Coordinates of C-alpha atoms in Angstrom, one line a residue:
M1 CA -21.9 42.2 27.3
D2 CA -23.0 45.6 26.0
R3 CA -20.2 48.0 25.2
P4 CA -20.4 51.7 26.0
V5 CA -21.0 54.1 23.2
T6 CA -17.7 56.0 22.4
R7 CA -16.8 58.8 20.1
A8 CA -15.5 56.3 17.6
H9 CA -18.9 54.6 17.5
V10 CA -20.6 57.9 16.9
R11 CA -18.2 58.7 14.1
S12 CA -18.7 55.3 12.5
A13 CA -22.5 55.8 12.6
L14 CA -22.1 59.3 11.0
L15 CA -19.8 57.9 8.4
A16 CA -22.3 55.1 7.6
L17 CA -25.1 57.7 7.3
L18 CA -22.9 59.9 5.0
L19 CA -22.0 56.9 2.8
A20 CA -25.6 55.8 2.5
V21 CA -26.3 58.9 0.5
A22 CA -22.9 59.6 -1.1
P23 CA -22.1 58.6 -4.6
S24 CA -19.7 55.7 -5.3
L25 CA -16.1 56.5 -4.4
V26 CA -16.8 59.8 -2.6
L27 CA -14.2 60.2 0.1
A28 CA -15.4 59.4 3.6
G29 CA -14.0 61.1 6.6
G30 CA -11.0 59.7 8.5
A31 CA -8.5 59.4 5.7
G32 CA -6.9 62.8 6.0
G33 CA -5.8 62.5 9.6
V34 CA -3.5 59.5 9.3
T35 CA 0.3 60.1 9.2
F36 CA 3.2 57.7 8.6
S37 CA 6.5 57.6 10.4
A38 CA 9.6 57.4 8.1
E39 CA 11.5 56.0 11.0
A40 CA 9.1 53.1 11.6
Y41 CA 9.0 52.4 7.8
R42 CA 12.8 52.4 7.6
D43 CA 13.0 50.0 10.5
H44 CA 10.8 47.5 8.7
V45 CA 12.9 47.8 5.6
K46 CA 16.2 47.4 7.5
R47 CA 14.9 44.2 9.1
L48 CA 13.5 42.7 5.9
A49 CA 16.5 43.6 3.8
S50 CA 19.1 42.6 6.4
D51 CA 22.0 40.2 5.5
E52 CA 20.6 38.1 8.4
W53 CA 17.6 37.3 6.3
G54 CA 19.6 36.5 3.2
G55 CA 17.6 38.1 0.5
R56 CA 14.4 36.2 1.2
G57 CA 14.8 33.7 -1.5
P58 CA 12.0 31.0 -1.6
G59 CA 13.4 27.8 -0.2
Q60 CA 16.0 29.6 1.9
E61 CA 16.0 30.2 5.6
G62 CA 15.7 34.0 5.5
I63 CA 12.3 34.1 3.9
E64 CA 10.9 31.9 6.7
K65 CA 12.1 34.5 9.2
A66 CA 10.4 37.2 7.1
A67 CA 7.1 35.3 7.0
E68 CA 7.1 34.9 10.8
Y69 CA 7.9 38.6 11.2
I70 CA 5.0 39.6 9.0
A71 CA 2.6 37.2 10.7
D72 CA 3.6 38.5 14.1
H73 CA 2.9 42.1 13.0
F74 CA -0.5 41.0 11.7
K75 CA -1.3 39.3 15.0
A76 CA 0.0 42.2 17.1
H77 CA -2.4 44.6 15.3
G78 CA -5.5 42.4 15.7
L79 CA -5.7 41.0 12.2
K80 CA -7.5 37.6 12.0
P81 CA -5.7 34.7 10.4
A82 CA -6.9 34.3 6.9
G83 CA -4.6 31.6 5.6
D84 CA -4.9 27.8 5.8
N85 CA -6.5 26.0 8.8
G86 CA -6.8 29.1 11.0
T87 CA -3.3 30.3 10.4
Y88 CA -1.8 33.4 8.8
F89 CA -0.1 31.2 6.2
Q90 CA -1.2 29.8 2.8
S91 CA 1.2 27.2 1.8
F92 CA 2.0 26.0 -1.7
D93 CA 4.7 24.1 -3.6
I94 CA 7.0 25.5 -6.3
R95 CA 8.5 23.2 -8.8
R96 CA 11.8 24.8 -9.5
G97 CA 14.0 22.9 -11.9
K98 CA 15.5 19.5 -11.1
N99 CA 18.0 17.8 -8.8
L100 CA 20.4 15.2 -9.9
V101 CA 20.3 12.3 -7.3
R102 CA 23.5 10.5 -8.3
D103 CA 22.7 7.4 -6.3
K104 CA 19.6 6.9 -8.6
A105 CA 21.5 7.6 -11.8
D106 CA 22.3 4.5 -13.9
F107 CA 23.3 3.7 -17.5
K108 CA 23.6 0.2 -18.7
V109 CA 23.8 -1.6 -22.1
E110 CA 22.3 -5.1 -22.4
G111 CA 25.1 -7.6 -22.8
L112 CA 27.9 -5.3 -21.8
D113 CA 29.5 -5.6 -18.3
A114 CA 30.9 -2.0 -18.4
A115 CA 30.2 -0.2 -15.1
W116 CA 29.9 3.4 -16.4
K117 CA 29.8 5.9 -13.6
V118 CA 27.8 9.1 -13.6
D119 CA 30.0 12.3 -13.8
A120 CA 33.0 10.2 -14.8
D121 CA 31.6 8.5 -18.0
W122 CA 28.2 10.1 -18.5
R123 CA 25.9 12.6 -17.1
P124 CA 22.2 13.7 -17.7
L125 CA 21.9 17.1 -19.3
P126 CA 20.4 19.7 -17.0
F127 CA 17.5 20.4 -19.4
S128 CA 16.7 16.7 -19.8
A129 CA 13.1 15.5 -19.2
L130 CA 12.5 13.4 -16.1
G131 CA 12.0 9.7 -16.3
D132 CA 13.7 6.4 -16.8
I133 CA 13.7 4.8 -20.2
E134 CA 14.9 1.7 -22.1
G135 CA 14.9 0.9 -25.7
P136 CA 16.9 -0.1 -28.8
L137 CA 19.8 2.2 -29.7
A138 CA 20.3 3.9 -33.1
F139 CA 22.9 6.2 -34.5
A140 CA 21.4 9.5 -35.8
G141 CA 24.4 11.6 -37.0
Y142 CA 24.1 15.1 -35.7
G143 CA 20.3 14.8 -35.1
I144 CA 19.6 17.6 -37.6
S145 CA 16.8 17.9 -40.1
A146 CA 17.4 21.1 -42.2
E147 CA 15.6 21.2 -45.5
R148 CA 17.0 24.6 -46.2
Y149 CA 20.5 23.2 -46.2
N150 CA 19.6 19.9 -47.9
F151 CA 20.8 18.0 -44.8
D152 CA 18.6 15.5 -43.0
D153 CA 19.9 12.9 -40.6
Y154 CA 16.4 11.4 -40.5
A155 CA 16.0 10.8 -44.2
G156 CA 15.0 7.2 -44.8
F157 CA 15.3 6.4 -41.1
D158 CA 12.5 5.6 -38.6
A159 CA 13.4 6.8 -35.1
T160 CA 10.1 5.7 -33.5
G161 CA 10.6 4.2 -30.1
K162 CA 14.4 4.4 -30.2
V163 CA 17.1 5.9 -28.1
L164 CA 19.2 8.0 -30.5
L165 CA 23.0 8.4 -30.2
M166 CA 24.0 11.7 -31.9
M167 CA 26.8 14.1 -32.0
R168 CA 26.9 17.5 -30.5
Y169 CA 27.1 20.7 -32.6
E170 CA 26.8 20.5 -36.4
P171 CA 28.8 19.5 -39.4
K172 CA 32.0 21.5 -40.0
D173 CA 31.2 23.9 -37.2
A174 CA 34.9 25.0 -37.1
D175 CA 34.8 26.0 -40.8
P176 CA 33.8 29.7 -41.3
N177 CA 32.6 28.8 -44.8
A178 CA 30.5 25.9 -43.6
V179 CA 27.0 25.4 -45.0
F180 CA 25.5 25.8 -41.5
G181 CA 26.7 28.4 -39.0
G182 CA 30.4 27.7 -39.2
S183 CA 32.1 29.9 -36.6
T184 CA 28.7 31.4 -35.7
P185 CA 26.6 28.3 -34.8
S186 CA 23.2 28.0 -36.3
S187 CA 20.1 27.1 -34.3
H188 CA 20.4 23.5 -35.7
S189 CA 23.3 23.0 -33.3
M190 CA 21.2 23.7 -30.2
F191 CA 20.2 21.0 -27.8
S192 CA 16.6 22.3 -27.8
R193 CA 16.2 21.9 -31.6
K194 CA 17.7 18.4 -31.6
A195 CA 15.4 17.4 -28.8
R196 CA 12.3 18.8 -30.5
I197 CA 13.1 17.2 -33.8
A198 CA 13.9 13.8 -32.2
A199 CA 10.6 14.0 -30.2
D200 CA 8.7 14.8 -33.4
K201 CA 10.2 11.8 -35.0
G202 CA 9.0 9.6 -32.2
A203 CA 12.3 8.9 -30.4
K204 CA 12.3 7.9 -26.7
A205 CA 15.6 9.6 -25.6
I206 CA 18.8 11.1 -26.8
I207 CA 22.5 10.3 -26.0
I208 CA 24.9 13.1 -27.0
V209 CA 28.6 12.7 -27.6
N210 CA 31.3 15.3 -28.5
P211 CA 32.5 14.8 -32.1
P212 CA 36.2 13.8 -32.2
N213 CA 37.2 16.7 -34.4
R214 CA 36.0 19.2 -31.8
D215 CA 38.7 19.8 -29.1
P216 CA 40.2 16.3 -29.6
D217 CA 42.3 16.6 -26.5
K218 CA 39.2 17.3 -24.4
D219 CA 36.1 15.4 -23.8
E220 CA 34.3 17.2 -21.1
L221 CA 30.7 16.5 -20.0
Y222 CA 28.3 19.4 -19.9
E223 CA 27.9 20.5 -16.3
F224 CA 24.7 19.9 -14.5
S225 CA 23.9 23.5 -13.7
S226 CA 20.8 24.4 -11.6
R227 CA 20.5 27.5 -13.9
F228 CA 19.8 25.4 -16.9
A229 CA 17.9 22.7 -15.0
R230 CA 14.9 25.1 -14.7
Q231 CA 13.8 24.2 -18.2
S232 CA 13.0 20.7 -19.6
Y233 CA 13.1 19.6 -23.2
E234 CA 10.8 16.9 -24.7
L235 CA 13.0 13.9 -24.0
P236 CA 15.4 12.4 -21.5
M237 CA 18.9 13.5 -22.6
I238 CA 22.3 12.3 -21.4
Q239 CA 25.8 12.9 -22.6
V240 CA 28.5 10.2 -22.7
K241 CA 32.2 10.3 -23.1
R242 CA 33.6 9.4 -26.5
E243 CA 35.0 6.1 -25.2
V244 CA 31.5 5.1 -24.1
A245 CA 30.1 6.0 -27.6
E246 CA 32.9 4.0 -29.3
A247 CA 32.0 1.0 -27.2
L248 CA 28.4 1.2 -28.3
L249 CA 29.3 1.6 -32.0
K250 CA 31.8 -1.3 -31.8
R251 CA 29.2 -3.6 -30.3
A252 CA 27.0 -3.0 -33.2
G253 CA 29.8 -3.4 -35.8
M254 CA 29.8 0.2 -36.8
P255 CA 32.7 2.4 -37.9
D256 CA 34.3 4.6 -35.2
L257 CA 33.3 8.2 -34.4
A258 CA 36.2 9.7 -36.5
T259 CA 35.1 7.8 -39.6
L260 CA 31.4 8.7 -39.1
T261 CA 32.2 12.3 -38.5
Q262 CA 34.4 12.6 -41.6
E263 CA 31.7 11.0 -43.8
L264 CA 29.0 13.3 -42.4
D265 CA 31.1 16.4 -42.8
E266 CA 32.2 15.7 -46.3
G267 CA 28.8 14.4 -47.6
R268 CA 25.2 15.2 -46.9
Q269 CA 23.7 11.8 -47.0
S270 CA 22.1 10.3 -43.9
L271 CA 24.2 7.7 -42.0
S272 CA 21.5 7.1 -39.5
T273 CA 20.8 3.5 -38.7
D274 CA 19.8 1.1 -36.0
L275 CA 22.7 -0.2 -33.9
K276 CA 21.6 -3.8 -34.1
G277 CA 21.6 -5.8 -30.9
V278 CA 22.3 -2.8 -28.7
K279 CA 19.6 -2.1 -26.1
V280 CA 20.1 0.6 -23.4
R281 CA 18.6 1.3 -20.0
I282 CA 18.9 4.8 -18.6
A283 CA 17.9 6.0 -15.2
T284 CA 18.6 9.7 -15.4
G285 CA 18.6 10.2 -11.6
L286 CA 16.6 13.5 -12.1
E287 CA 13.9 14.5 -9.7
A288 CA 11.8 17.6 -9.6
N289 CA 13.0 20.2 -7.1
V290 CA 10.1 21.2 -5.0
I291 CA 10.3 24.3 -2.8
K292 CA 7.8 25.0 0.0
A293 CA 6.5 28.5 0.0
R294 CA 4.0 30.6 2.0
N295 CA 1.8 33.6 1.4
V296 CA 1.0 35.5 4.6
I297 CA -2.6 36.7 4.9
G298 CA -4.5 38.6 7.6
L299 CA -8.0 40.0 7.7
L300 CA -9.1 43.3 9.2
P301 CA -12.8 42.7 9.5
G302 CA -15.2 45.4 8.2
A303 CA -17.9 47.1 10.1
G304 CA -20.5 44.6 9.0
Q305 CA -22.5 46.5 6.4
T306 CA -21.2 44.1 3.7
D307 CA -19.1 41.0 3.4
E308 CA -17.1 42.5 0.6
L309 CA -13.3 42.8 0.8
I310 CA -10.4 44.7 -0.7
V311 CA -6.9 43.5 -0.9
I312 CA -3.7 45.3 0.0
G313 CA -0.7 43.3 -1.1
A314 CA 3.0 43.1 -1.8
H315 CA 5.5 40.4 -2.5
Y316 CA 8.0 39.8 0.2
D317 CA 10.4 37.4 -1.6
H318 CA 13.5 38.4 -3.5
L319 CA 16.4 36.7 -5.2
G320 CA 18.0 35.3 -2.0
M321 CA 21.6 34.1 -1.9
R322 CA 23.6 33.0 -4.9
D323 CA 27.0 31.5 -5.3
E324 CA 29.0 33.6 -7.7
E325 CA 32.7 33.5 -8.4
D326 CA 33.4 31.2 -5.5
K327 CA 31.6 33.4 -3.0
T328 CA 28.0 33.8 -1.8
I329 CA 26.3 37.0 -2.8
I330 CA 23.2 38.3 -1.0
Y331 CA 20.6 40.1 -3.0
N332 CA 18.8 41.9 -0.2
G333 CA 16.1 43.5 -2.3
A334 CA 15.5 46.6 -0.2
D335 CA 13.4 48.3 -2.9
D336 CA 12.3 45.1 -4.5
N337 CA 10.4 44.4 -2.4
A338 CA 11.1 45.1 1.3
S339 CA 9.8 48.6 0.4
G340 CA 6.4 47.4 -0.6
T341 CA 6.2 44.8 2.2
S342 CA 7.0 47.5 4.8
G343 CA 4.3 49.6 3.2
V344 CA 1.8 46.8 3.8
L345 CA 2.9 46.6 7.5
E346 CA 2.6 50.3 8.0
L347 CA -0.9 50.3 6.4
V348 CA -1.8 47.5 8.8
T349 CA -0.8 49.7 11.6
A350 CA -2.7 52.7 10.2
F351 CA -6.0 50.9 9.5
S352 CA -5.9 48.9 12.8
H353 CA -6.0 52.2 14.7
Q354 CA -9.0 53.5 12.8
P355 CA -12.7 52.6 13.1
P356 CA -13.5 49.5 11.1
P357 CA -14.1 50.3 7.4
R358 CA -17.2 49.4 5.5
R359 CA -15.4 46.6 3.7
G360 CA -13.0 44.2 5.3
I361 CA -9.3 44.4 4.2
L362 CA -7.2 41.4 3.3
F363 CA -3.6 42.2 3.9
M364 CA -1.4 39.9 1.9
T365 CA 2.3 39.4 1.3
F366 CA 3.1 37.0 -1.5
S367 CA 6.0 34.6 -2.0
A368 CA 7.6 33.6 -5.3
E369 CA 6.7 36.7 -7.2
E370 CA 10.2 36.8 -8.6
M371 CA 9.6 33.3 -10.0
G372 CA 6.6 34.4 -12.0
L373 CA 3.9 35.7 -9.7
L374 CA 3.4 32.2 -8.3
G375 CA 2.2 33.3 -4.8
S376 CA -0.5 35.6 -6.1
K377 CA -1.5 33.2 -8.8
H378 CA -1.9 30.5 -6.2
F379 CA -4.1 32.7 -4.1
V380 CA -6.4 33.7 -6.9
D381 CA -6.7 30.1 -8.0
N382 CA -7.1 28.8 -4.5
P383 CA -8.5 31.7 -2.5
T384 CA -8.9 31.3 1.3
V385 CA -12.1 33.4 1.1
D386 CA -14.9 33.4 -1.5
Y387 CA -13.1 35.3 -4.3
S388 CA -16.4 36.9 -5.4
R389 CA -16.2 39.0 -2.2
I390 CA -12.9 40.8 -3.4
K391 CA -13.7 44.0 -5.2
F392 CA -10.4 45.7 -5.5
M393 CA -6.6 45.0 -5.1
M394 CA -3.8 47.5 -4.5
N395 CA -0.3 46.3 -5.0
L396 CA 2.8 47.8 -3.5
D397 CA 5.9 46.9 -5.4
M398 CA 9.1 49.0 -5.4
I399 CA 7.9 52.2 -3.6
G400 CA 11.2 53.0 -1.9
R401 CA 12.9 55.3 -4.4
Y402 CA 10.4 58.1 -4.6
R403 CA 11.3 61.1 -6.7
P404 CA 8.6 63.5 -7.9
E405 CA 9.4 63.0 -11.5
S406 CA 9.4 59.2 -11.4
F407 CA 6.3 58.4 -9.4
E408 CA 3.8 56.5 -11.5
I409 CA 0.3 55.1 -11.0
Y410 CA -0.7 52.0 -13.0
G411 CA -4.1 50.5 -13.2
A412 CA -6.1 53.7 -13.7
D413 CA -7.7 52.1 -16.7
T414 CA -8.9 49.0 -14.8
G415 CA -11.8 50.6 -13.0
E416 CA -14.5 53.1 -13.7
G417 CA -13.5 56.6 -12.4
F418 CA -10.0 55.5 -11.4
E419 CA -8.1 58.1 -13.4
A420 CA -10.2 61.0 -11.9
L421 CA -9.7 59.4 -8.4
A422 CA -5.9 59.2 -8.8
E423 CA -5.9 62.9 -9.9
E424 CA -8.0 63.9 -6.9
L425 CA -6.0 62.0 -4.3
A426 CA -2.6 63.1 -5.7
G427 CA -3.9 66.7 -5.8
E428 CA -4.9 66.5 -2.1
L429 CA -1.3 65.5 -1.3
S430 CA 0.4 67.8 -3.9
L431 CA 2.0 64.7 -5.4
Q432 CA 3.4 64.9 -8.9
Y433 CA 2.7 61.7 -10.8
K434 CA 2.3 60.1 -14.2
L435 CA -0.3 57.6 -15.2
G436 CA 1.1 54.4 -16.6
S437 CA 0.4 54.3 -20.3
S438 CA -0.2 50.6 -20.3
M439 CA -0.8 47.9 -17.7
F440 CA 2.5 47.2 -16.1
G441 CA 1.8 43.5 -15.6
N442 CA 5.0 41.9 -14.1
S443 CA 3.8 42.1 -10.5
D444 CA 1.1 40.6 -8.4
H445 CA -1.8 42.9 -9.3
A446 CA -1.8 41.1 -12.7
S447 CA -3.0 37.9 -11.1
F448 CA -6.0 39.7 -9.7
Y449 CA -6.8 41.7 -12.8
E450 CA -6.9 38.5 -14.8
K451 CA -9.7 37.3 -12.4
G452 CA -11.7 40.4 -13.2
T453 CA -10.7 42.6 -10.2
P454 CA -9.9 46.3 -10.6
V455 CA -6.4 47.1 -9.4
M456 CA -4.0 50.0 -8.8
F457 CA -0.3 49.9 -8.5
P458 CA 1.7 52.9 -7.3
F459 CA 5.4 52.6 -8.4
T460 CA 8.4 54.8 -7.8
G461 CA 10.4 53.6 -10.7
L462 CA 13.3 51.5 -11.8
H463 CA 17.0 52.1 -11.0
E464 CA 20.5 50.9 -11.6
E465 CA 20.4 48.6 -8.5
Y466 CA 17.3 46.7 -9.7
H467 CA 18.0 42.9 -9.2
K468 CA 21.5 43.7 -8.1
P469 CA 23.2 43.0 -4.8
E470 CA 23.5 46.8 -4.3
D471 CA 19.7 47.2 -3.7
D472 CA 20.2 47.9 0.0
W473 CA 18.3 49.7 2.7
E474 CA 20.6 52.7 2.7
L475 CA 19.3 53.8 -0.7
I476 CA 15.7 53.8 0.4
N477 CA 14.0 57.2 0.6
A478 CA 11.8 56.5 3.7
E479 CA 10.5 60.1 3.7
G480 CA 9.4 59.7 0.1
A481 CA 7.8 56.3 0.9
T482 CA 5.6 57.9 3.5
Q483 CA 4.2 60.2 0.8
V484 CA 3.4 57.1 -1.3
L485 CA 1.8 55.6 1.7
Q486 CA -0.4 58.6 2.2
F487 CA -1.7 58.1 -1.3
A488 CA -2.0 54.4 -0.8
Y489 CA -3.9 54.8 2.4
R490 CA -6.4 57.3 1.0
L491 CA -6.9 55.2 -2.1
S492 CA -7.5 52.0 -0.2
H493 CA -9.6 53.8 2.4
R494 CA -11.8 55.2 -0.4
M495 CA -12.2 51.7 -1.8
A496 CA -13.0 50.2 1.6
M497 CA -15.6 52.9 2.5
A498 CA -17.5 53.5 -0.7
E499 CA -21.1 52.6 -0.8
Q500 CA -20.6 50.7 -4.1
G501 CA -17.5 48.8 -5.0
P502 CA -15.5 49.9 -8.0
V503 CA -16.6 48.7 -11.4
Y504 CA -14.2 46.5 -13.3
K505 CA -13.1 48.0 -16.7
E506 CA -12.2 45.7 -19.5
R507 CA -9.1 46.9 -21.3
G508 CA -7.8 43.7 -22.8
R509 CA -5.6 41.7 -20.4
A510 CA -2.7 42.7 -18.2
R511 CA 0.5 42.8 -20.2
R512 CA 3.8 41.8 -18.7
N513 CA 6.5 44.3 -19.8
S514 CA 9.3 41.9 -19.8
P515 CA 13.1 42.7 -19.8
A516 CA 13.5 41.7 -23.4
A517 CA 17.1 43.0 -23.8
A518 CA 18.2 41.3 -20.6
A519 CA 16.6 38.1 -21.7
A520 CA 18.3 38.3 -25.1
E521 CA 21.6 38.5 -23.3
Q522 CA 20.8 35.5 -21.2
A523 CA 19.6 33.5 -24.2
A524 CA 22.8 34.4 -26.0
R525 CA 24.9 33.2 -23.1
E526 CA 22.9 29.9 -23.1
Q527 CA 23.3 29.4 -26.9
A528 CA 27.0 30.1 -26.5
A529 CA 27.2 27.6 -23.7
E530 CA 25.5 25.0 -25.8
N531 CA 28.0 25.5 -28.7
Q532 CA 31.2 25.7 -26.7
P533 CA 33.2 22.9 -25.0
A534 CA 31.6 22.1 -21.7
K535 CA 33.1 24.1 -18.8
P536 CA 31.9 25.0 -15.3
Q537 CA 28.8 27.2 -15.6
T538 CA 28.3 30.0 -13.2
P539 CA 25.6 32.6 -13.0
P540 CA 26.4 35.9 -14.7
A541 CA 28.4 38.3 -12.6
E542 CA 25.5 40.7 -12.8
P543 CA 21.8 39.8 -13.0
P544 CA 19.7 41.1 -15.8
A545 CA 19.5 44.8 -16.2
P546 CA 16.3 46.7 -15.4
P547 CA 13.4 45.9 -17.7
R548 CA 13.0 48.4 -20.5
R549 CA 10.1 48.6 -22.9
A550 CA 10.1 46.1 -25.7
R551 CA 10.3 47.3 -29.3
V552 CA 7.5 45.1 -30.5
R553 CA 4.2 43.9 -29.2
L554 CA 2.7 40.5 -29.9
G555 CA -0.3 40.9 -27.6
I556 CA -0.2 37.9 -25.3
M557 CA 0.3 37.2 -21.6
P558 CA 2.9 34.5 -21.3
S559 CA 2.8 31.9 -18.5
Y560 CA 5.8 32.1 -16.2
A561 CA 5.1 28.8 -14.6
E562 CA 7.7 26.0 -15.1
S563 CA 6.7 23.0 -17.2
D564 CA 8.3 19.8 -18.5
E565 CA 6.8 20.6 -21.9
P566 CA 9.1 22.7 -24.0
G567 CA 7.9 26.0 -25.5
M568 CA 6.2 29.0 -24.0
L569 CA 2.6 28.6 -22.9
V570 CA 0.3 31.5 -23.9
E571 CA -1.7 32.2 -20.8
S572 CA -4.0 34.6 -22.6
V573 CA -4.3 36.5 -25.8
V574 CA -5.2 40.2 -25.8
P575 CA -8.1 41.0 -28.1
N576 CA -7.5 43.0 -31.2
Q577 CA -3.7 42.7 -31.0
P578 CA -1.3 41.0 -33.5
A579 CA -1.5 37.5 -31.9
A580 CA -5.3 37.5 -31.8
Q581 CA -5.5 38.8 -35.4
A582 CA -3.2 36.0 -36.6
G583 CA -5.4 33.4 -34.9
M584 CA -3.4 32.6 -31.7
K585 CA -5.5 31.2 -28.9
D586 CA -5.3 31.0 -25.1
G587 CA -3.4 27.8 -24.2
D588 CA -1.3 27.7 -27.4
R589 CA 2.4 26.8 -26.7
I590 CA 4.8 28.8 -28.9
I591 CA 7.6 26.5 -30.0
Q592 CA 9.2 28.5 -32.8
I593 CA 9.5 32.1 -33.9
G594 CA 11.1 32.6 -37.3
D595 CA 14.0 30.1 -37.3
K596 CA 14.5 30.2 -33.5
D597 CA 13.3 27.3 -31.4
I598 CA 11.5 28.5 -28.2
G599 CA 12.1 26.4 -25.1
D600 CA 10.8 28.8 -22.5
V601 CA 9.8 32.3 -21.8
Q602 CA 13.4 33.6 -21.8
E603 CA 14.0 32.2 -25.3
Y604 CA 10.7 33.8 -26.4
M605 CA 11.7 37.2 -25.1
A606 CA 15.2 36.9 -26.7
A607 CA 13.6 36.0 -30.1
M608 CA 11.1 38.9 -29.9
S609 CA 13.9 41.4 -29.1
A610 CA 15.3 40.9 -32.6
F611 CA 12.2 42.3 -34.4
N612 CA 10.9 45.8 -35.2
P613 CA 7.3 47.1 -35.5
G614 CA 5.8 46.1 -38.8
D615 CA 7.9 42.9 -39.2
E616 CA 6.0 39.9 -40.4
V617 CA 7.1 36.7 -38.6
Q618 CA 6.2 33.1 -38.7
I619 CA 5.2 31.6 -35.4
V620 CA 4.7 27.9 -34.8
V621 CA 2.5 26.9 -31.9
R622 CA 1.5 23.5 -30.5
R623 CA -2.3 23.3 -30.0
Q624 CA -3.9 20.2 -28.6
G625 CA -1.0 18.1 -29.8
E626 CA -0.9 19.6 -33.3
K627 CA 1.5 22.1 -34.8
V628 CA -0.2 25.3 -36.2
T629 CA 1.8 27.9 -38.2
L630 CA 0.7 31.5 -37.9
K631 CA 1.9 34.6 -39.7
V632 CA 2.0 37.6 -37.4
K633 CA 2.6 41.3 -38.2
L634 CA 4.1 42.7 -35.1
A635 CA 3.0 46.0 -33.6
G636 CA 4.9 48.6 -31.7
P637 CA 4.8 48.7 -27.9
D638 CA 1.7 50.8 -27.9
G639 CA -0.2 48.3 -30.1
P640 CA -1.3 48.4 -33.8
K641 CA -1.6 51.7 -35.5

């Protein structure tokens, strides 16, 4: 049926005629008349950041309520479903650590009738690799190979294909004058280093036991903590009580633990040997913890002149609920990122009441950003539309604490003319702003930029409540957020209406400015936990502090995805930066920096926080199964001088 011609149709035709002769990115009419309601914005934030929705943690009930709320808003404003199978949702799985299924955990020794029980007599370590193993048992001392200290438990011993029984810690670790760390444990005492060396020597698994001279009245098993289960070392690893280890040694006709410990502490010769006739079978009982997550995606169709699209996105997840000090704490994440999600919802409302733009707009809210941009990465790797149609992405993350002196715009160097455009639009609104001096890459726009899409990211700044339970809706500056939304609307309207889409500008790759200092504190806690008697592990009373700029720059984008393989995967190497100049390549896995073993991205950040610009550091990477040693001269945060 033919539709009557309305003023809106006439205005659309005039706009199309104007754009046909206008240069790229010249403002079309219609952007200046849109206003935003602080009250409506605040209502969205209050709902999303309510205790009822429990901090929107992936895998928790509250985030599912938030997803339905967002989808209902998309539907109510006429957006077409743009997720999977005609829905508003794009589903994906998150591998998040491991679960201990105790009914599946089993530890047996061939020929022994002992019925050792998980948790009572033995327990898998939380950073153990998955899998069941069996093999001949051997004693491997402390599992240390330290050429610098002339101490090598593997000297003259072949560990290939064997399960290694080894002691925790390091020789004479209670002696302040010890050759190793003494009262300050060295890296040789860490589980991660013992696992890496054992794997390099060809071992199949590790059995850890507390040495008898360390807290002799206590023999506690390391707690299976979900916090440490997020990483996996190279091998299956369990810990046994001393009486279990004594039974294994006795069966092989070996001296007891006290004798072996004394000999190892007083001498430096290897005592490692096969435990003849002892074969073990271990079912760790560990299974990957898989969380179901959903992005929410709706399409506002364009006017039909082109099939191109722009993206307006925000992550809607946060840290959820955590058990701390015998009570459940809710991290509501009002600014991070109910503020940005509410901004997307208000922009949906605004655009849906205007004539269709030249380009269609994909409105997206991503899950699992806090776990490493997993939702946005999943979309760009598995787009629900032809990705080549996407010409621009605007990300809204933490826009709820507006102050004129703290408003920043990132991404102006990712597209031709973006810096001038930001100046023009901010000028129209009398907004004071600063251009981000480098690509702030720890949010979802980074996933799009890595695919060659120009991006922009308005940001109202960090604050003391970042990643703390106190990030509540009462602290949101809703009036200030509407000013940010005015800028965001004009920017996205410009991108949607321009005759030609923005031109991608190569500037190296997006850089994640990671919270190095906070990571260092976390790594220190983990190392301390490894080198102290086992005790119940609880998350820190306060989550990591707000990120602050790192002192040094390597010039890589680390992967934040979880993996069973130890080390930190280098997702990409920035051209002309220290890593590239030293020969590092995309896909390398950093396993050691200086004398620090690197098990994951947190340990990488902790290690890097110890250096200063100009320091030369040896970095060991694993590349296609081989170790490669690189010498890198670190730059300052602004890059090489």
